[in-house]
Amino acid sequence: MKKIGVVLSGCGVRDGSEIHEAVLTLLAIDNSGAKAVCLAPDIELDEVNHLTMQDTGAKRNVLVEAARIARGDIADVKTAKAEELDAIVLPGGFGAAKNLCSFGFEGPKGSVQPDVLKLIRDMAAAKKPICAICIAPAVVALALGKELAPKLTIGNDPGTAQGINGTGSSNVECPATECVIDRDNLIVSTPAYMLAGSIAEAGKGIEKAIKATLELIK
Amino acid sequence: MKKIGVVLSGCGVRDGSEIHEAVLTLLAIDNSGAKAVCLAPDIELDEVNHLTMQDTGAKRNVLVEAARIARGDIADVKTAKAEELDAIVLPGGFGAAKNLCSFGFEGPKGSVQPDVLKLIRDMAAAKKPICAICIAPAVVALALGKELAPKLTIGNDPGTAQGINGTGSSNVECPATECVIDRDNLIVSTPAYMLAGSIAEAGKGIEKAIKATLELIK
């Protein structure tokens, strides 16, 4: 059974993984007959109250909160080995841009959390597929942009697209119900809630992205 | 467009709504062309660390945490009016048994959170469908058991089934991929993670339960 690493960044669209995208990723992996291996970095996040959408000033732990989405079945991304995974998927949510990397604050000058960076680089070096959803292509762009110049989705916000292009990657426009496949670099991406108006719309793109990712596994 | 109230109990299987069940409920409602109206009580919950599965001793707010699943689009269940909804759905998770009612601590002698109780009773009185997933049939059993003696799923744990039967309701065994429809009382239920071994399995039952619920709307 294929093992697909799912790199989470917390639990909630404003300070962690976008929950719908993460769950629809797990559903698509299971429906494809593969096994999801949930992973997250053991670092702090800045808590956002999702009712008021205000920063609370408090901290939570990314791995502990991501465990909610994984129903407890999750490991520190530091322990993940590229040789034990067939592909990885990064769902979106602001946590991808704020916890997995600093794109949300620093744009193309940002850096990637070291454990996540190592996993992404190891997967790319091993020619194994990487799938990124919503804003998560920013993590891949920062990790691999200069070296591989991947083609990625990021929605249609000009500033964000410019940020992606500034990493050496290229933004490709694509509707939420579809995905973009960079066959040279084995990188799949879909805009999900960067563009989607509904969960069903995001789900269609995620389902296609996961299917395409699994088909790229050699 | 039909409006379906989705009554959440937090965000996480051990102290709130089971996240997969809640998201798959929102997906099924959207796929059916109806509109989900997320609701939760404005009360405290006892936080559980989902990595260690231990109580932390800290409190969180049910409505604020449930807002993570709803991407902020949620209202206090106290403000919900049965006349403005066509049906309601209660996803599972321990939050249903601990926050929406006290079945988790007191079994059939438990009580239902007053705002949730009012909404369930008002929906039943208006002959509008109620759908309950996983352990959430316990909330419906406590709210309506004595009056309506509904037939409900709760999985196959003998103690839990006995608790349900003790409310005046009757437990009906059913696989996770199916649902039970009590046509006399317009109550639909599916066991989801009370029995499901995977997210895809839970999803099949939830999809059927939401479809059946929408078909019962007059």
XYZ file of C-alpha atoms in Angstrom:
436
model
C 0.000 0.000 0.000
C 1.364 3.414 -0.985
C 2.234 5.669 1.959
C 1.453 9.352 1.517
C 2.843 11.836 4.037
C 0.336 14.587 4.877
C 2.187 17.580 6.329
C -0.157 19.526 8.630
C 0.445 22.953 10.187
C -2.108 23.084 13.023
C -5.912 22.914 13.034
C -7.828 25.906 11.664
C -7.670 28.068 8.538
C -6.238 31.183 10.237
C -3.461 29.673 12.367
C -3.016 26.128 11.080
C -4.142 23.706 8.382
C -7.395 24.549 6.602
C -9.549 21.810 8.106
C -11.738 21.057 5.060
C -8.697 20.782 2.786
C -6.879 18.516 5.243
C -9.874 16.203 5.719
C -10.661 16.047 1.980
C -6.990 15.165 1.406
C -7.272 12.262 3.878
C -10.538 11.166 2.211
C -9.049 11.252 -1.298
C -5.981 9.268 -0.162
C -8.178 6.628 1.505
C -10.518 6.459 -1.509
C -7.447 5.861 -3.701
C -6.426 2.826 -1.642
C -3.324 4.530 -0.233
C -2.414 5.175 3.409
C -2.095 8.689 4.849
C 0.798 9.268 7.259
C 0.082 12.499 9.139
C 3.071 14.648 10.080
C 3.581 18.096 11.608
C 6.465 20.092 13.064
C 6.781 20.269 16.856
C 6.803 24.094 17.039
C 4.577 26.870 18.402
C 1.904 28.798 16.514
C 0.225 32.143 17.230
C -3.386 31.370 18.141
C -6.222 33.070 16.250
C -9.773 33.079 17.633
C -11.754 31.699 14.660
C -15.032 33.274 15.805
C -13.686 36.844 15.901
C -10.703 36.178 13.549
C -8.517 38.143 15.983
C -5.070 37.135 17.264
C -5.377 36.099 20.913
C -1.719 36.652 21.809
C -1.574 33.029 23.066
C 0.508 30.179 21.647
C -0.497 26.620 20.767
C 1.643 23.727 19.536
C 1.415 22.864 15.818
C 1.874 19.093 16.303
C -0.604 18.900 19.208
C -3.283 20.867 17.324
C -2.693 18.999 14.047
C -3.274 15.784 16.032
C -6.946 16.820 16.186
C -7.268 16.432 12.405
C -5.284 13.176 12.524
C -7.381 11.718 15.385
C -4.103 11.330 17.321
C -2.368 9.279 14.615
C 0.447 11.718 13.794
C 4.237 11.995 14.116
C 6.774 14.809 14.357
C 7.779 15.632 10.763
C 11.405 15.512 11.993
C 11.082 11.707 12.263
C 9.735 11.274 8.690
C 12.029 9.621 6.158
C 11.623 10.226 2.432
C 12.625 6.619 1.721
C 9.585 5.399 3.692
C 7.076 7.617 1.851
C 5.824 7.390 -1.743
C 4.620 10.997 -1.946
C 3.790 13.941 0.309
C 0.854 16.359 0.384
C 0.725 19.784 2.023
C -2.834 21.033 2.653
C -3.363 24.794 2.871
C -4.483 27.210 5.556
C -2.513 30.185 6.896
C -0.502 27.699 8.977
C 1.241 26.590 5.770
C 2.372 30.186 5.133
C 3.071 31.098 8.785
C 4.154 27.876 10.548
C 5.660 25.677 7.817
C 7.475 28.673 6.343
C 7.616 32.461 6.664
C 6.136 33.302 3.230
C 3.137 34.897 5.006
C 5.415 37.490 6.620
C 8.410 37.700 4.285
C 7.146 36.647 0.853
C 9.823 35.313 -1.517
C 12.564 36.207 1.010
C 11.043 33.809 3.540
C 12.487 30.505 4.750
C 11.013 27.048 5.326
C 10.848 25.356 8.755
C 14.010 23.163 8.740
C 12.347 19.732 9.261
C 9.749 20.465 6.571
C 12.469 21.806 4.249
C 14.526 18.619 4.646
C 11.528 16.383 3.866
C 10.561 18.396 0.767
C 14.158 18.454 -0.535
C 14.640 14.736 0.182
C 11.400 13.870 -1.644
C 12.389 16.008 -4.650
C 15.883 14.467 -4.717
C 14.334 10.980 -4.634
C 12.043 11.899 -7.575
C 8.932 11.333 -5.480
C 5.776 13.448 -6.043
C 4.895 16.472 -3.930
C 1.347 17.832 -3.857
C 0.521 21.290 -2.460
C -2.949 22.736 -1.903
C -4.249 26.332 -1.571
C -1.446 28.545 -0.137
C 0.868 25.550 0.550
C 2.557 25.827 -2.895
C 4.337 28.807 -1.246
C 6.208 26.317 0.980
C 7.280 24.270 -2.050
C 8.179 27.436 -3.971
C 10.489 28.597 -1.165
C 12.004 25.122 -0.765
C 12.584 24.323 -4.449
C 12.027 27.521 -6.458
C 15.639 28.479 -7.135
C 16.751 24.938 -7.880
C 13.823 23.530 -9.892
C 11.706 26.517 -10.996
C 8.438 24.580 -10.525
C 5.098 25.551 -12.044
C 2.494 25.974 -9.280
C -1.006 27.240 -8.526
C -1.564 29.970 -5.909
C -4.899 31.482 -6.952
C -5.271 34.808 -8.753
C -4.185 37.433 -6.206
C -1.511 39.452 -8.076
C 0.612 40.162 -4.967
C 0.703 36.526 -3.907
C 1.448 35.378 -7.461
C 4.299 37.905 -7.627
C 5.645 36.492 -4.356
C 5.624 32.981 -5.807
C 7.323 34.132 -9.003
C 9.936 35.895 -6.843
C 11.103 32.509 -5.513
C 12.046 31.374 -9.005
C 8.813 29.361 -9.330
C 6.026 30.236 -11.804
C 2.410 30.747 -10.865
C -0.048 29.008 -13.224
C -3.695 30.085 -13.088
C -6.146 27.217 -12.632
C -9.755 26.958 -11.356
C -10.409 25.457 -7.892
C -12.003 22.381 -9.443
C -8.831 21.464 -11.373
C -5.140 20.916 -10.611
C -1.818 21.731 -12.302
C 0.701 18.934 -12.868
C 4.372 19.897 -13.269
C 5.558 16.618 -14.803
C 9.229 17.651 -14.946
C 9.358 18.178 -11.198
C 6.575 15.777 -10.105
C 4.771 18.613 -8.348
C 0.949 18.802 -8.291
C -1.017 21.786 -7.010
C -4.603 23.031 -6.764
C -5.917 26.421 -5.532
C -8.700 25.056 -3.232
C -9.912 27.890 -0.937
C -7.577 30.431 -2.578
C -10.401 30.446 -5.179
C -13.125 27.958 -4.159
C -16.539 29.326 -3.212
C -17.660 26.115 -1.546
C -16.345 22.937 0.066
C -17.610 20.834 -2.871
C -15.616 22.975 -5.317
C -12.420 22.691 -3.233
C -13.061 18.966 -2.886
C -13.187 18.402 -6.661
C -9.755 19.998 -7.154
C -8.246 18.141 -4.196
C -9.592 14.802 -5.436
C -8.000 15.398 -8.866
C -4.733 16.581 -7.300
C -4.413 13.489 -5.090
C -5.265 11.194 -8.014
C -2.626 12.919 -10.177
C -0.071 12.705 -7.350
C -0.595 8.961 -6.937
C -0.297 8.443 -10.702
C 3.115 10.161 -10.648
C 4.524 7.623 -8.171
C 7.089 5.474 -9.969
C -32.213 26.525 -1.076
C -32.746 24.203 1.910
C -31.039 25.337 5.119
C -29.548 22.588 7.251
C -28.405 23.411 10.787
C -25.161 21.630 11.707
C -24.799 21.519 15.489
C -21.107 21.348 16.418
C -19.604 20.669 19.859
C -16.013 21.892 19.511
C -13.164 20.825 17.220
C -11.552 17.444 17.885
C -12.767 13.893 18.477
C -11.921 13.764 22.208
C -13.281 17.104 23.420
C -15.450 18.371 20.557
C -16.899 17.438 17.184
C -15.157 14.612 15.331
C -13.529 16.682 12.599
C -13.824 14.187 9.717
C -17.522 13.591 10.443
C -18.224 17.324 10.656
C -16.389 18.123 7.401
C -17.958 15.187 5.524
C -21.359 16.422 6.750
C -20.650 19.886 5.304
C -19.445 18.284 2.037
C -22.550 16.089 1.713
C -24.851 19.053 2.382
C -23.059 21.174 -0.235
C -23.039 18.308 -2.755
C -26.818 17.988 -2.244
C -27.360 21.634 -3.182
C -28.397 22.641 0.344
C -26.837 25.257 2.633
C -25.159 24.342 5.922
C -25.811 26.691 8.854
C -23.185 25.962 11.507
C -24.246 26.319 15.138
C -22.700 25.569 18.535
C -23.441 26.374 22.163
C -21.472 29.196 23.811
C -20.199 27.078 26.732
C -16.862 25.737 28.009
C -15.297 22.362 27.255
C -12.564 20.400 29.054
C -9.532 20.421 26.733
C -7.920 17.123 25.737
C -4.417 17.024 24.202
C -5.030 15.008 21.011
C -1.390 13.898 20.728
C -1.257 12.292 24.184
C -5.055 11.866 24.550
C -4.749 13.206 28.115
C -6.957 15.848 29.768
C -4.964 19.059 30.105
C -7.072 20.557 32.906
C -7.609 23.665 30.734
C -10.880 24.944 29.297
C -11.723 26.097 25.776
C -14.965 27.550 24.411
C -17.170 25.221 22.334
C -18.423 27.945 19.960
C -14.937 29.453 19.437
C -13.352 26.049 18.711
C -16.257 24.893 16.503
C -15.690 28.098 14.479
C -12.468 26.455 13.207
C -14.498 23.758 11.417
C -16.964 26.397 10.163
C -14.195 28.734 8.911
C -15.713 31.423 11.150
C -19.220 31.163 9.664
C -21.062 29.986 12.784
C -23.679 31.251 15.254
C -24.607 30.554 18.867
C -27.150 27.711 18.777
C -29.247 29.829 21.180
C -30.030 32.172 18.263
C -31.186 29.364 15.929
C -34.883 29.182 15.086
C -36.505 25.920 13.999
C -38.787 27.843 11.614
C -35.732 29.073 9.678
C -34.171 25.612 9.266
C -35.335 22.682 7.124
C -33.422 20.019 9.045
C -30.591 19.692 11.572
C -27.554 17.402 11.721
C -25.459 16.552 14.780
C -21.995 15.174 13.905
C -20.300 12.945 16.491
C -17.156 13.160 18.597
C -16.954 13.022 22.402
C -18.084 16.669 22.419
C -21.576 15.485 21.461
C -21.685 13.237 24.549
C -19.860 15.630 26.918
C -20.680 19.187 25.743
C -24.074 18.920 24.001
C -25.363 16.617 26.740
C -24.110 14.659 29.753
C -24.665 11.149 28.330
C -20.889 10.569 28.452
C -20.896 10.952 32.231
C -24.421 10.030 33.271
C -25.749 7.712 30.544
C -29.554 7.589 30.232
C -29.934 9.786 33.348
C -28.085 12.598 31.594
C -29.521 15.910 30.405
C -29.141 17.935 27.190
C -27.589 21.435 27.040
C -30.697 23.709 27.205
C -30.208 25.595 23.893
C -29.536 22.351 22.013
C -32.503 20.692 23.729
C -34.831 23.507 22.671
C -33.696 23.315 19.026
C -34.086 19.513 18.875
C -37.545 19.637 20.497
C -38.669 22.513 18.257
C -37.506 20.656 15.122
C -39.302 17.473 16.230
C -42.470 19.423 17.037
C -42.335 21.065 13.590
C -41.969 17.615 11.941
C -38.581 18.543 10.501
C -35.851 15.898 10.076
C -33.037 15.391 12.582
C -29.874 13.520 11.604
C -27.371 12.264 14.200
C -23.956 10.744 13.500
C -21.663 8.467 15.553
C -22.295 9.088 19.299
C -24.595 12.086 18.630
C -27.748 9.897 18.580
C -27.236 9.923 22.376
C -28.174 13.625 22.390
C -31.352 12.922 20.389
C -32.147 9.902 22.578
C -31.945 12.018 25.740
C -33.958 14.841 24.159
C -36.751 12.771 22.594
C -36.468 9.209 23.954
C -39.305 9.282 26.474
C -41.693 11.154 24.205
C -41.032 9.574 20.784
C -39.106 6.325 21.426
C -36.948 6.809 18.297
C -34.961 4.053 16.597
C -31.287 5.047 16.396
C -27.788 3.752 15.626
C -25.042 3.907 18.255
C -22.629 1.192 17.106
C -22.326 -2.224 18.760
C -20.887 -1.532 22.213
C -23.347 -3.286 24.586
C -22.969 -0.722 27.403
C -23.569 2.256 25.124
C -26.524 0.504 23.436
C -27.993 -0.212 26.879
C -27.601 3.474 27.738
C -29.509 4.454 24.608
C -32.255 1.933 25.298
C -32.478 3.320 28.857
C -33.666 6.670 27.464
C -36.743 5.040 25.917
C -35.082 4.981 22.478
C -34.088 1.758 20.681
C -30.626 1.022 19.329
C -30.636 -0.474 15.812
C -27.439 -2.152 14.588
C -26.218 -0.875 11.229
C -22.840 -0.903 9.441
C -20.830 2.340 9.175
C -21.460 2.524 5.429
C -25.261 2.621 5.882
C -27.819 4.658 7.838
C -31.043 3.960 9.719
C -34.161 5.986 8.878
C -36.883 6.264 11.546
C -39.667 7.440 9.241
C -42.223 7.875 12.024
C -40.031 10.397 13.816
C -38.043 11.745 10.823
C -34.777 10.798 12.550
C -31.789 9.541 10.530
C -28.621 8.119 12.091
C -25.366 6.431 11.059
C -22.612 4.939 13.274
C -19.601 6.568 11.494
C -16.492 6.247 13.721
C -18.408 4.243 16.360
C -17.734 1.421 13.845
C -15.858 2.796 10.803
C -12.303 1.629 10.226
C -11.503 4.429 7.795
C -12.570 7.914 6.749
C -13.944 6.568 3.427
C -16.175 4.119 5.287
C -17.505 6.826 7.628
C -17.987 9.093 4.600
C -20.216 6.577 2.782
C -22.613 6.337 5.738
C -22.650 10.110 6.272
C -23.384 10.732 2.579
C -26.341 8.327 2.719
C -27.587 9.812 6.004
C -27.526 13.394 4.668
C -29.269 12.306 1.442
C -31.965 10.503 3.469
C -32.365 13.530 5.758
C -32.893 15.886 2.817
C -35.432 13.488 1.277
C -37.466 13.573 4.505
C -37.919 17.365 4.288
C -41.565 18.107 3.498
